[in-house]
mmCIF file of C-alpha atoms in Angstrom:
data_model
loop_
_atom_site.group_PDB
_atom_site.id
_atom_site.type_symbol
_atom_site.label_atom_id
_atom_site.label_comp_id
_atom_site.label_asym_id
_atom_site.label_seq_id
_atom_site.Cartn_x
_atom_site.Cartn_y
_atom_site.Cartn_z
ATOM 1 C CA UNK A 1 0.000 0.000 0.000
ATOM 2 C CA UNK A 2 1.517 3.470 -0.862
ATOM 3 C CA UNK A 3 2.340 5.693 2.195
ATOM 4 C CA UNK A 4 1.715 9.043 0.250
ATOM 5 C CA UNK A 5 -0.943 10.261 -2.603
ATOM 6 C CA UNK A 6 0.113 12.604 -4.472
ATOM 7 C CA UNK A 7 -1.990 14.989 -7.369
ATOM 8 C CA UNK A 8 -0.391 16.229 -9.924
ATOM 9 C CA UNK A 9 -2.307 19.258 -11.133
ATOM 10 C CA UNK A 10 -0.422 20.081 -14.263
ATOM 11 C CA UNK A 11 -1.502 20.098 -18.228
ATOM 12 C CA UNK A 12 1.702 21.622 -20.174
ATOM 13 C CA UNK A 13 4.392 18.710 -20.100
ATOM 14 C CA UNK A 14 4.450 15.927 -22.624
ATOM 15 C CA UNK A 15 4.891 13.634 -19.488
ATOM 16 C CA UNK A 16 5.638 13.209 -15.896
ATOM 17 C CA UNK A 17 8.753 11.177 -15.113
ATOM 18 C CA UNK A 18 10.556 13.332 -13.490
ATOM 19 C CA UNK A 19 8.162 13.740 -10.737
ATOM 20 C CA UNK A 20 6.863 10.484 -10.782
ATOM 21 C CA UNK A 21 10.693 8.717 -10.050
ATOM 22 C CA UNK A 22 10.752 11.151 -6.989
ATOM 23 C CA UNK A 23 7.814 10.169 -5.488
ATOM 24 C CA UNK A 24 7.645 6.919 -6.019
ATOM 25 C CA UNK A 25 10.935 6.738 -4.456
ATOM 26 C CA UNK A 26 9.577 7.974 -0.937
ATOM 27 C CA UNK A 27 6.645 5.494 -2.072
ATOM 28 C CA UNK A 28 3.882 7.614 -2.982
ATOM 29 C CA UNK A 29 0.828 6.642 -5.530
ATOM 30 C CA UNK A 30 1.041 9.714 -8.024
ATOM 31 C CA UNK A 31 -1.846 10.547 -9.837
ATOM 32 C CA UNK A 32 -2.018 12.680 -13.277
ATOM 33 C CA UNK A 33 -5.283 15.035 -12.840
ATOM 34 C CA UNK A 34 -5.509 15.844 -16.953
ATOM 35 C CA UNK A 35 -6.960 18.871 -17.502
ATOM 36 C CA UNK A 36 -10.304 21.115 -17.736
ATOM 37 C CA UNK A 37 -10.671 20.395 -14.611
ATOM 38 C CA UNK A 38 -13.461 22.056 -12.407
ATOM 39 C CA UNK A 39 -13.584 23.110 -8.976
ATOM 40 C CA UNK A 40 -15.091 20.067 -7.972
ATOM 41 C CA UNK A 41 -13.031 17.668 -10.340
ATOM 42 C CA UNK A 42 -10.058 19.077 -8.505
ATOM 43 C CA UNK A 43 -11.446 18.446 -4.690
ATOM 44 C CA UNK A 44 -12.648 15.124 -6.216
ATOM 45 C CA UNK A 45 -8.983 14.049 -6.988
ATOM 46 C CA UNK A 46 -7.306 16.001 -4.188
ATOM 47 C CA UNK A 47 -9.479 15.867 -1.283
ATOM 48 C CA UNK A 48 -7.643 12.522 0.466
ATOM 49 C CA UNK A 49 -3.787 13.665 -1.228
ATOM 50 C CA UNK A 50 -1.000 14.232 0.920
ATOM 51 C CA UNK A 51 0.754 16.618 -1.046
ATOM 52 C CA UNK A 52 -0.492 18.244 -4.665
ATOM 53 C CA UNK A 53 1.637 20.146 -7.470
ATOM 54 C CA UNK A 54 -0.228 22.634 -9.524
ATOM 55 C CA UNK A 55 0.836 24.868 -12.216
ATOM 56 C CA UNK A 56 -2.087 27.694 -13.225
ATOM 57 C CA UNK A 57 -5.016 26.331 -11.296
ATOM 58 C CA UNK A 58 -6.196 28.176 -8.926
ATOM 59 C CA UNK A 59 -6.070 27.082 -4.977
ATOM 60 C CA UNK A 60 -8.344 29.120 -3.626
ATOM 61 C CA UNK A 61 -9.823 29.019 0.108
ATOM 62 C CA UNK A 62 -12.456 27.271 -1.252
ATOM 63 C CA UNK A 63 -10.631 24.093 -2.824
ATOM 64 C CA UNK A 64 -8.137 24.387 0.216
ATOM 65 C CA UNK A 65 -10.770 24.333 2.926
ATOM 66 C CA UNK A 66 -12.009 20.927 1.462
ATOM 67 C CA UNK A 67 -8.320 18.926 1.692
ATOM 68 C CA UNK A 68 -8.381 16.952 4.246
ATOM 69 C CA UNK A 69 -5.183 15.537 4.607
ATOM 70 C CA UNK A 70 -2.590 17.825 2.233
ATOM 71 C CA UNK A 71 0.199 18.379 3.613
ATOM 72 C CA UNK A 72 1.935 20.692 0.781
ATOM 73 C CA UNK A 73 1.388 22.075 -2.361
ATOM 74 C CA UNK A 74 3.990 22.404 -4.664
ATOM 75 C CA UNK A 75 3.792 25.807 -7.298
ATOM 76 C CA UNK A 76 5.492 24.923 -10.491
ATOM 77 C CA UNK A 77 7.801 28.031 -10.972
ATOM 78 C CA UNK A 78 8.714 31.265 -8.850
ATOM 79 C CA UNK A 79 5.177 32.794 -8.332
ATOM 80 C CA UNK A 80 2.548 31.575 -6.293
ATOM 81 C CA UNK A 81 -0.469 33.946 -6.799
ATOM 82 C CA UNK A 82 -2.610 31.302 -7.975
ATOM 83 C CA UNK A 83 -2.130 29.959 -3.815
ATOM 84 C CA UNK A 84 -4.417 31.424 -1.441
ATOM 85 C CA UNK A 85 -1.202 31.299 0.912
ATOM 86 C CA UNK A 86 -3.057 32.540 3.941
ATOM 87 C CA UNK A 87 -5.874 29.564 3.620
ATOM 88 C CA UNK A 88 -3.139 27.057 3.367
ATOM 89 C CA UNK A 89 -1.143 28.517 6.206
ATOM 90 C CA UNK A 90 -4.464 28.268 8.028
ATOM 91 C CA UNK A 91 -4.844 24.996 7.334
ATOM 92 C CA UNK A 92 -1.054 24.221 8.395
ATOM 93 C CA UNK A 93 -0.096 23.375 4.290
ATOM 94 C CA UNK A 94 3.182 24.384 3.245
ATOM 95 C CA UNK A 95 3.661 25.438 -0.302
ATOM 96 C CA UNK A 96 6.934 25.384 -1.802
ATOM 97 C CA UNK A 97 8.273 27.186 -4.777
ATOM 98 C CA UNK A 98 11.145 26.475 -7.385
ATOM 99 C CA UNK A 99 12.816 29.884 -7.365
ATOM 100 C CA UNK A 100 16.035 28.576 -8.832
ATOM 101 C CA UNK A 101 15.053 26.806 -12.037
ATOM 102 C CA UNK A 102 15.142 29.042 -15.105
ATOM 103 C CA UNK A 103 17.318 32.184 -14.338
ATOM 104 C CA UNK A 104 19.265 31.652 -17.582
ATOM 105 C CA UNK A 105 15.560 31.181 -19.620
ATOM 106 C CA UNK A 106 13.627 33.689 -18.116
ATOM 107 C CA UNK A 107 17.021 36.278 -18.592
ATOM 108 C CA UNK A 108 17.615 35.047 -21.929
ATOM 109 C CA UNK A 109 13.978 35.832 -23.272
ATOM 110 C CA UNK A 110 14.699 38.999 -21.212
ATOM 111 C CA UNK A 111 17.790 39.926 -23.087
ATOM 112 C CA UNK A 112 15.934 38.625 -26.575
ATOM 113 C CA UNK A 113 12.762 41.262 -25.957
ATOM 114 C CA UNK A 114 15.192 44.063 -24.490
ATOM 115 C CA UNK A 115 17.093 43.413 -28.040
ATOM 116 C CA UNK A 116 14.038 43.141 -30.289
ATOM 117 C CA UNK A 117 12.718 46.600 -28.976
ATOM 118 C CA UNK A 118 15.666 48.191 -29.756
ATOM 119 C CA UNK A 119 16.321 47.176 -32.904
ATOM 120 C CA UNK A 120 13.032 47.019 -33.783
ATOM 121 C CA UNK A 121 13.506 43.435 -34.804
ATOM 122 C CA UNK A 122 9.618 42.018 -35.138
ATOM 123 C CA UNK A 123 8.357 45.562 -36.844
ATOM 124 C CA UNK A 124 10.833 44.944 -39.571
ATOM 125 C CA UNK A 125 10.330 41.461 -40.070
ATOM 126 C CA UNK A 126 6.679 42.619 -40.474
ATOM 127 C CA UNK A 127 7.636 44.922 -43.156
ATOM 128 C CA UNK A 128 9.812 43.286 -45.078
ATOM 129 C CA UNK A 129 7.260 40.344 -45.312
ATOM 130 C CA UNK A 130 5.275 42.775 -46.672
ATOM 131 C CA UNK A 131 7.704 43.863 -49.454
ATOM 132 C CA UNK A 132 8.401 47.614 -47.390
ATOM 133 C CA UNK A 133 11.792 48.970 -47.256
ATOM 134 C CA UNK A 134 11.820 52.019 -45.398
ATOM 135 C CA UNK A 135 14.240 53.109 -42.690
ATOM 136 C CA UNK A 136 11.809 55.882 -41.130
ATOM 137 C CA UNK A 137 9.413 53.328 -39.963
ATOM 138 C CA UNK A 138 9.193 53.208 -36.487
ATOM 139 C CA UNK A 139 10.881 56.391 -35.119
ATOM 140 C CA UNK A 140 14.619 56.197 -34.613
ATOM 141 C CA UNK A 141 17.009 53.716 -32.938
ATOM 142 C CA UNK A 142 19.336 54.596 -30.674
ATOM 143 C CA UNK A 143 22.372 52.480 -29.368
ATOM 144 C CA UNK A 144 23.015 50.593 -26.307
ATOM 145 C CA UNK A 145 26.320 51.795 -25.141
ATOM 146 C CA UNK A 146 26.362 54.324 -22.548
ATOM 147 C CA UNK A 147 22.698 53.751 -21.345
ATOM 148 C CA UNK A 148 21.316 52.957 -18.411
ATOM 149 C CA UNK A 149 19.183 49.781 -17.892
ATOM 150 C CA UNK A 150 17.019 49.291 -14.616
ATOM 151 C CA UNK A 151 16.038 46.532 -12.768
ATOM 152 C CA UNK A 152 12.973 46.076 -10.761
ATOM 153 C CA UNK A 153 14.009 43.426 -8.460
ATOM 154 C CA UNK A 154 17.457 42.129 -8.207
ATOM 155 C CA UNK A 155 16.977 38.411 -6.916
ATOM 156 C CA UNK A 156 18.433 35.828 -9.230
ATOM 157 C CA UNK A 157 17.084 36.251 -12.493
ATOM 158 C CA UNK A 158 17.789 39.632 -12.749
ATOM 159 C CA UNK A 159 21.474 39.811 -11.635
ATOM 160 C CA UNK A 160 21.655 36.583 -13.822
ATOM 161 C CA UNK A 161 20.418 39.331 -17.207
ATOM 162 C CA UNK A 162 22.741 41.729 -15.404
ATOM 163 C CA UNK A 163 25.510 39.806 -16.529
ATOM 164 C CA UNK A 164 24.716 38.932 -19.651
ATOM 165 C CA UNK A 165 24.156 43.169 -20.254
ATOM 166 C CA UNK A 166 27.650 43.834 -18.978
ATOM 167 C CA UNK A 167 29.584 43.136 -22.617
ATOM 168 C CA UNK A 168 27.269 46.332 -23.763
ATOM 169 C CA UNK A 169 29.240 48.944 -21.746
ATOM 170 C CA UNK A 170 26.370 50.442 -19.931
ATOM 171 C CA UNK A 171 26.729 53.481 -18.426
ATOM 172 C CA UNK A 172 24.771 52.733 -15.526
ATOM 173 C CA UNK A 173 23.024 49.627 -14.107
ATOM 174 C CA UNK A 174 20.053 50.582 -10.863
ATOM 175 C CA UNK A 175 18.094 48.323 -9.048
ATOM 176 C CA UNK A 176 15.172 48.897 -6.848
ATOM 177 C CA UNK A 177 14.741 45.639 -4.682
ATOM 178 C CA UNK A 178 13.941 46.508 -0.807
ATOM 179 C CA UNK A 179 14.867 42.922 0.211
ATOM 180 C CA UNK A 180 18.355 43.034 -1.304
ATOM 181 C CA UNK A 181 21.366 44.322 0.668
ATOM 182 C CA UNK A 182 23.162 46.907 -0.675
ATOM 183 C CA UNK A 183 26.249 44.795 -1.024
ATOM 184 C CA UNK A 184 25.253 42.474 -2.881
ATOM 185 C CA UNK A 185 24.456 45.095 -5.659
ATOM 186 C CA UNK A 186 27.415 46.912 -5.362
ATOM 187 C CA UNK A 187 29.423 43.680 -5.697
ATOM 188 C CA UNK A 188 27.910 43.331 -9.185
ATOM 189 C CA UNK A 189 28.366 46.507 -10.261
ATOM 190 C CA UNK A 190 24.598 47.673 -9.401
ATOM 191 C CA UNK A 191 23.178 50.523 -7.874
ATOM 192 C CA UNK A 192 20.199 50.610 -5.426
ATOM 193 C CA UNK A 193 17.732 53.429 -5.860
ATOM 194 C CA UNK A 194 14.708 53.866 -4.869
ATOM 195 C CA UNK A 195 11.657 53.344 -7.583
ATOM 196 C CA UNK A 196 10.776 57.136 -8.651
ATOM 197 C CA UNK A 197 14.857 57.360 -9.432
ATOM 198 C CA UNK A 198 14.700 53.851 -11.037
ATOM 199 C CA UNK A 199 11.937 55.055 -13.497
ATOM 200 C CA UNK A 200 13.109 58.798 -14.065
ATOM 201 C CA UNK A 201 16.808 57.828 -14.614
ATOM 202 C CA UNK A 202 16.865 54.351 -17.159
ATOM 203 C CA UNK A 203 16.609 54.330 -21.082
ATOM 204 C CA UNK A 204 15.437 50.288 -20.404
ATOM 205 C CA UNK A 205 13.801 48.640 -17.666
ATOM 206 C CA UNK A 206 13.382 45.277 -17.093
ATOM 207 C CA UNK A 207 10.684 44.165 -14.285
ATOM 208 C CA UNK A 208 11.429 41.140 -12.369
ATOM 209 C CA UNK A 209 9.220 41.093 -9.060
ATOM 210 C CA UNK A 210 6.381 38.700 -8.003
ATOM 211 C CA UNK A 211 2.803 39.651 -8.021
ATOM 212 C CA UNK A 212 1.422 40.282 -4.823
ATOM 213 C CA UNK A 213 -0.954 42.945 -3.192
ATOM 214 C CA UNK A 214 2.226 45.612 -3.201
ATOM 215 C CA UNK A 215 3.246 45.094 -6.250
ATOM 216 C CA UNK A 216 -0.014 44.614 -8.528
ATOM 217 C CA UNK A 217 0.322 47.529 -10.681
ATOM 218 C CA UNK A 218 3.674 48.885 -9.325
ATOM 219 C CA UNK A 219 3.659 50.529 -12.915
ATOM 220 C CA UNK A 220 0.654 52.447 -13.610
ATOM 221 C CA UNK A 221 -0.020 55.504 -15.204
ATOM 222 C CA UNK A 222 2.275 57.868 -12.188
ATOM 223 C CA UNK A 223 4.975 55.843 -12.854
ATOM 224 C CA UNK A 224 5.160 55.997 -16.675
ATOM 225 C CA UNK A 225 5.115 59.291 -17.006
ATOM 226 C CA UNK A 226 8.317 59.544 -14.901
ATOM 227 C CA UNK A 227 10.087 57.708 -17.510
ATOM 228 C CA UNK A 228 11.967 59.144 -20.713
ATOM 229 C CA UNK A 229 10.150 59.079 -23.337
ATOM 230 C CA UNK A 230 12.544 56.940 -25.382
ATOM 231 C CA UNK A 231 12.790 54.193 -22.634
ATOM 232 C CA UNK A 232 11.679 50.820 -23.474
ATOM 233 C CA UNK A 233 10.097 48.336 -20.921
ATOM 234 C CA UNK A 234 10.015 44.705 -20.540
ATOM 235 C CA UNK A 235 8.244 42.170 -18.039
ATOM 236 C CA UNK A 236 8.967 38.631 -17.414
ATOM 237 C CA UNK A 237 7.712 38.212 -14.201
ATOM 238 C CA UNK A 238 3.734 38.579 -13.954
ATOM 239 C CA UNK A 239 1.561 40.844 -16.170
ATOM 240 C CA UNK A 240 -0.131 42.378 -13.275
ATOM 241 C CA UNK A 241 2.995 44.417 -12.381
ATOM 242 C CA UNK A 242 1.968 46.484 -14.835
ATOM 243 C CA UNK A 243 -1.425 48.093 -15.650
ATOM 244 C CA UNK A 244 -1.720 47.037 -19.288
ATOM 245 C CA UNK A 245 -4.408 50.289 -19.629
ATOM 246 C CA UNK A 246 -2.266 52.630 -18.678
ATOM 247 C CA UNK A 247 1.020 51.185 -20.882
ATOM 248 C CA UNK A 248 -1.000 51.096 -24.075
ATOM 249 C CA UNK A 249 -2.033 54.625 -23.475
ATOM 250 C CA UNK A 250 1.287 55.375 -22.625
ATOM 251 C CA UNK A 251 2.602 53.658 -25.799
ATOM 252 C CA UNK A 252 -0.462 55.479 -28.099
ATOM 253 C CA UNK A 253 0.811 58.614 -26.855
ATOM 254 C CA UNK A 254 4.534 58.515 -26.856
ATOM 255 C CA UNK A 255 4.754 58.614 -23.166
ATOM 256 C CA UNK A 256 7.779 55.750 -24.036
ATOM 257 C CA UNK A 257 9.372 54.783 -27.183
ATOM 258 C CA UNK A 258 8.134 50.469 -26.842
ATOM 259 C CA UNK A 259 7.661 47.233 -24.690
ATOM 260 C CA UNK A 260 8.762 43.814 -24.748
ATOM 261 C CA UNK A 261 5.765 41.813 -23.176
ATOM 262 C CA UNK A 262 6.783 38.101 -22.369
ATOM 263 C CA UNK A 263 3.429 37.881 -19.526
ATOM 264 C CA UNK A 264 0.083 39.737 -19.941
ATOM 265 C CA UNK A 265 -2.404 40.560 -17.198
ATOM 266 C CA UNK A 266 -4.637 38.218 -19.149
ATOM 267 C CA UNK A 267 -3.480 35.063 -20.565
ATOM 268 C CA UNK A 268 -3.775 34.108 -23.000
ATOM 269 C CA UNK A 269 -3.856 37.548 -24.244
ATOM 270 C CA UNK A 270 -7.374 38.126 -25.539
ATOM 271 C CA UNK A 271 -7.826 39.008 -29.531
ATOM 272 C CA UNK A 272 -9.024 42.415 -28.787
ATOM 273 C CA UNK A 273 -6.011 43.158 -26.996
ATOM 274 C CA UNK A 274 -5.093 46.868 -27.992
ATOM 275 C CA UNK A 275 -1.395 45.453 -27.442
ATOM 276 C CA UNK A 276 -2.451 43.733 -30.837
ATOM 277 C CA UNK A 277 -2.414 47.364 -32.374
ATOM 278 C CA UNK A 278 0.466 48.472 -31.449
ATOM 279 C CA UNK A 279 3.827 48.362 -33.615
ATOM 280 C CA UNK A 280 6.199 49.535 -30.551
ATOM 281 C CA UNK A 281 5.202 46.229 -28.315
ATOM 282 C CA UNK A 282 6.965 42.834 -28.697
ATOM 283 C CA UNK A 283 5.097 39.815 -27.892
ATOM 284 C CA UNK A 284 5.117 36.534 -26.401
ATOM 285 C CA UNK A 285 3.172 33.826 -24.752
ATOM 286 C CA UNK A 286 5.170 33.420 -21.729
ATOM 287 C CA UNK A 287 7.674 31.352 -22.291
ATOM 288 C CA UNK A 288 10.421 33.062 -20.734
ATOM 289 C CA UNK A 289 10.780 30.176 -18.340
ATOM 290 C CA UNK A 290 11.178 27.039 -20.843
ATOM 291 C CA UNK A 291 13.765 25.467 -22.523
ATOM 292 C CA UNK A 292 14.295 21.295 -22.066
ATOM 293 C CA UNK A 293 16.766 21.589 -19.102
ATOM 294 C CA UNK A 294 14.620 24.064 -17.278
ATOM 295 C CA UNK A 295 11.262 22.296 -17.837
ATOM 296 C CA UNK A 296 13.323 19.013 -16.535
ATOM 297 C CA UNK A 297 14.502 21.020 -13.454
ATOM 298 C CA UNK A 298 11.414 22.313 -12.509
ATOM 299 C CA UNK A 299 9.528 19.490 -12.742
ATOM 300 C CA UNK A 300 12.038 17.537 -10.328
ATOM 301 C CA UNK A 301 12.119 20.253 -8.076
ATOM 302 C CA UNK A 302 8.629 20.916 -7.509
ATOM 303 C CA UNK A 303 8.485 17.319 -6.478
ATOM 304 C CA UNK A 304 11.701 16.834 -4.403
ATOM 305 C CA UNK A 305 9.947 19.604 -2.343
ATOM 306 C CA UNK A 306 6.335 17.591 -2.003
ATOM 307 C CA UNK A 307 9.071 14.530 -0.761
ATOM 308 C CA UNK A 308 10.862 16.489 1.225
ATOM 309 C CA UNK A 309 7.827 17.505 2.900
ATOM 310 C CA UNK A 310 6.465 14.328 3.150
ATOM 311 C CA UNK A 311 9.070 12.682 4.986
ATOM 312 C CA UNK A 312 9.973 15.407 7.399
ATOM 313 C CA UNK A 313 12.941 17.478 5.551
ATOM 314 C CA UNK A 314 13.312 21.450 4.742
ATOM 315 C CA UNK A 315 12.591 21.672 1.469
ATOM 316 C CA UNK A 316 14.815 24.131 -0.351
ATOM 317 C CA UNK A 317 12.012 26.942 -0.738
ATOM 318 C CA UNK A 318 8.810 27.488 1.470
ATOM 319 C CA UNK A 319 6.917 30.571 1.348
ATOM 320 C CA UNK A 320 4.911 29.979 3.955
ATOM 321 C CA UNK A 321 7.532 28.757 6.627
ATOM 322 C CA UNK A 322 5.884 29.406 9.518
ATOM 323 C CA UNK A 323 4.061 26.063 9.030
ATOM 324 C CA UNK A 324 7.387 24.107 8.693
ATOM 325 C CA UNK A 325 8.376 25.605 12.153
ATOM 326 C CA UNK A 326 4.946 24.591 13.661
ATOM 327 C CA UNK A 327 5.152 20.801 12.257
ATOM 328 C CA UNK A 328 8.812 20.484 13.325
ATOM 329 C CA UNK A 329 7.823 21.992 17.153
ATOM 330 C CA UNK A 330 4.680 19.963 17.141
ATOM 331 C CA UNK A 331 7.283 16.674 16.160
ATOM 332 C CA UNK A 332 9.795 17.745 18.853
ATOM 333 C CA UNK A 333 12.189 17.845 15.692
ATOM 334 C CA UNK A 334 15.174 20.292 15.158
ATOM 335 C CA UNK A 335 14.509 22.658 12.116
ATOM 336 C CA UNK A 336 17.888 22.212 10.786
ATOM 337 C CA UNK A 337 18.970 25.256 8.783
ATOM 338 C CA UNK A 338 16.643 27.310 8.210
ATOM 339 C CA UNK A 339 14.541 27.479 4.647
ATOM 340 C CA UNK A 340 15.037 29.616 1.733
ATOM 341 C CA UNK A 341 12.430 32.275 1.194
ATOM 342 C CA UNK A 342 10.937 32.382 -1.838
ATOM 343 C CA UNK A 343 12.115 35.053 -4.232
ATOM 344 C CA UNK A 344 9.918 37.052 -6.827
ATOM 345 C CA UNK A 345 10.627 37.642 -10.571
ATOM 346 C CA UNK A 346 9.573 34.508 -11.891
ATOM 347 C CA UNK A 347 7.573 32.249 -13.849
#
């Protein structure tokens, strides 16, 4: 008889192995929930599981309040805002994160939007295509060298793209993150500023910073009129960051020169999307995160943290540690060292 169940709640990988020769190695039944599934399909497979990855569907208080014996959930990437975190602290489930899994991919597709706005790559693919040849279209380009880029956040993804920018001679590299030290920025050759001075001050920005209550629309309308006007923007990290209203209006009116979008408020992004219109955004359907080796790595990760769970160890990220803590006091187990927090900016 298995000692564990465990629901996989996952629809975008060709297959499961990775997962399943983790848990079945702690001895845990692991069950493949498909996909479509309802509110009630999802309480239906996961009410009796001991642990439960899930990628987009949402945990709300409502599907957490009916598990009766999870122990952890297990978010497939960075973020976790599809986790009502503060039902499954209530309920004493710890959800773990894989913060470390695709700083290369998610700074890579980074880089490639960052480049693609500034040389205008996709708007003169367009053209060509279309058997234009005109240099004029599309305002002017301007050169890398010299500038300064921004970062909002500086956890691992970013200061991974940070080196990747530093062959470009930058004049000037910021960074508003309130949870890193100071040193650590300086060490790479960073600056920390506050936000206002981040915006005001960089030709680019890239945003790398989870979506929470703080930071759901951290870049409205206020903040994008403090930025030149020939600054380009790109997210990776969640689409809420930024209120897509108030950066299409910004784009319409010149308020910035362009965007590189890799993660939309709404996704997938609707056909009536006025981003649709515009020839100063870049697009894509975020997959910042994947490549083979990431997808591999995450996929093992998210389950080494259900098993580490499971049979009593710190997993490497928790968000919600407080309910390690309680288990291990309630056991009359040491903690060990201490988990890692989770860290925003990803997928």
């Amino acid at each position: 008889m298995p000692r564990f169940r465990v629901v996989l709640l996952e629809d975008r990988f060709v297959h499961h192995d990775p997962e399943t020769s983790v848990l079945e190695a702690i001895g845990a039944e692991v069950i493949e929930a498909g996909t479509n599934l309802g509110e009630a399909d999802i309480l239906a497979l996961c009410r009796e599981a001991d642990g439960i990855t899930v990628n987009l569907v949402p945990m709300n208080r409502s599907v957490i309040s009916g598990l009766n014996k999870c122990r952890v959930i297990a978010r497939y990437g960075v973020g976790y805002d599809n986790v009502d975190l503060q039902a499954a602290t209530a309920k004493g489930i710890a959800v773990v994160n894989v913060p470390d899994y695709c700083m290369e991919d998610v700074s890579d597709q980074a880089f490639a939007l960052f480049m693609a706005c500034v040389r205008q790559v996709a708007l003169r693919d367009r053209e060509v295509r279309r058997g234009h040849w005109n240099i004029t279209k599309g305002g002017p380009m301007f050169r890398v060298k010299g500038k300064t880029f921004g970062l909002v956040g500086y956890g691992n993804i970013p200061q991974t793209l940070h080196r990747k920018l530093k062959g470009f001679e930058l004049g000037r590299v910021l960074a508003f993150d309130p949870f890193i030290p100071k040193e650590v920025a300086e060490k790479n050759g960073a600056e920390l500023v506050d936000l206002d001075t981040l915006l005001k001050e960089s030709d680019f920005l890239s945003i790398h910073a989870p979506l929470n209550e703080k930071t759901r629309h951290l870049i409205g309308k206020d903040q994008l009129e403090l930025m030149k006007r020939e600054a380009i923007l790109v997210n990776t990290s969640r689409g809420g960051v930024v209120d897509t209203a108030a950066l299409c209006d910004a784009l319409k009116r010149g308020v910035i020169r362009g965007a590189g979008l890799d993660v939309h408020e709404q996704e997938p992004l609707p056909a009536n999307s006025p981003l649709l219109e515009l020839d100063t955004v870049v697009l894509s359907d975020h997959i910042g995160w994947y490549s083979e080796e990431s997808q591999i790595e995450l996929q093992t990760k998210a389950a080494q943290g259900v098993a580490d769970v499971l049979t009593g160890k710190t997993p490497r990220s928790v968000v919600n540690q407080e309910v390690l803590k309680r288990s291990q006091s309630e056991r009359g187990t040491p903690g060990g060292s201490p988990p890692r927090a989770a860290e925003g900016g990803g997928q």
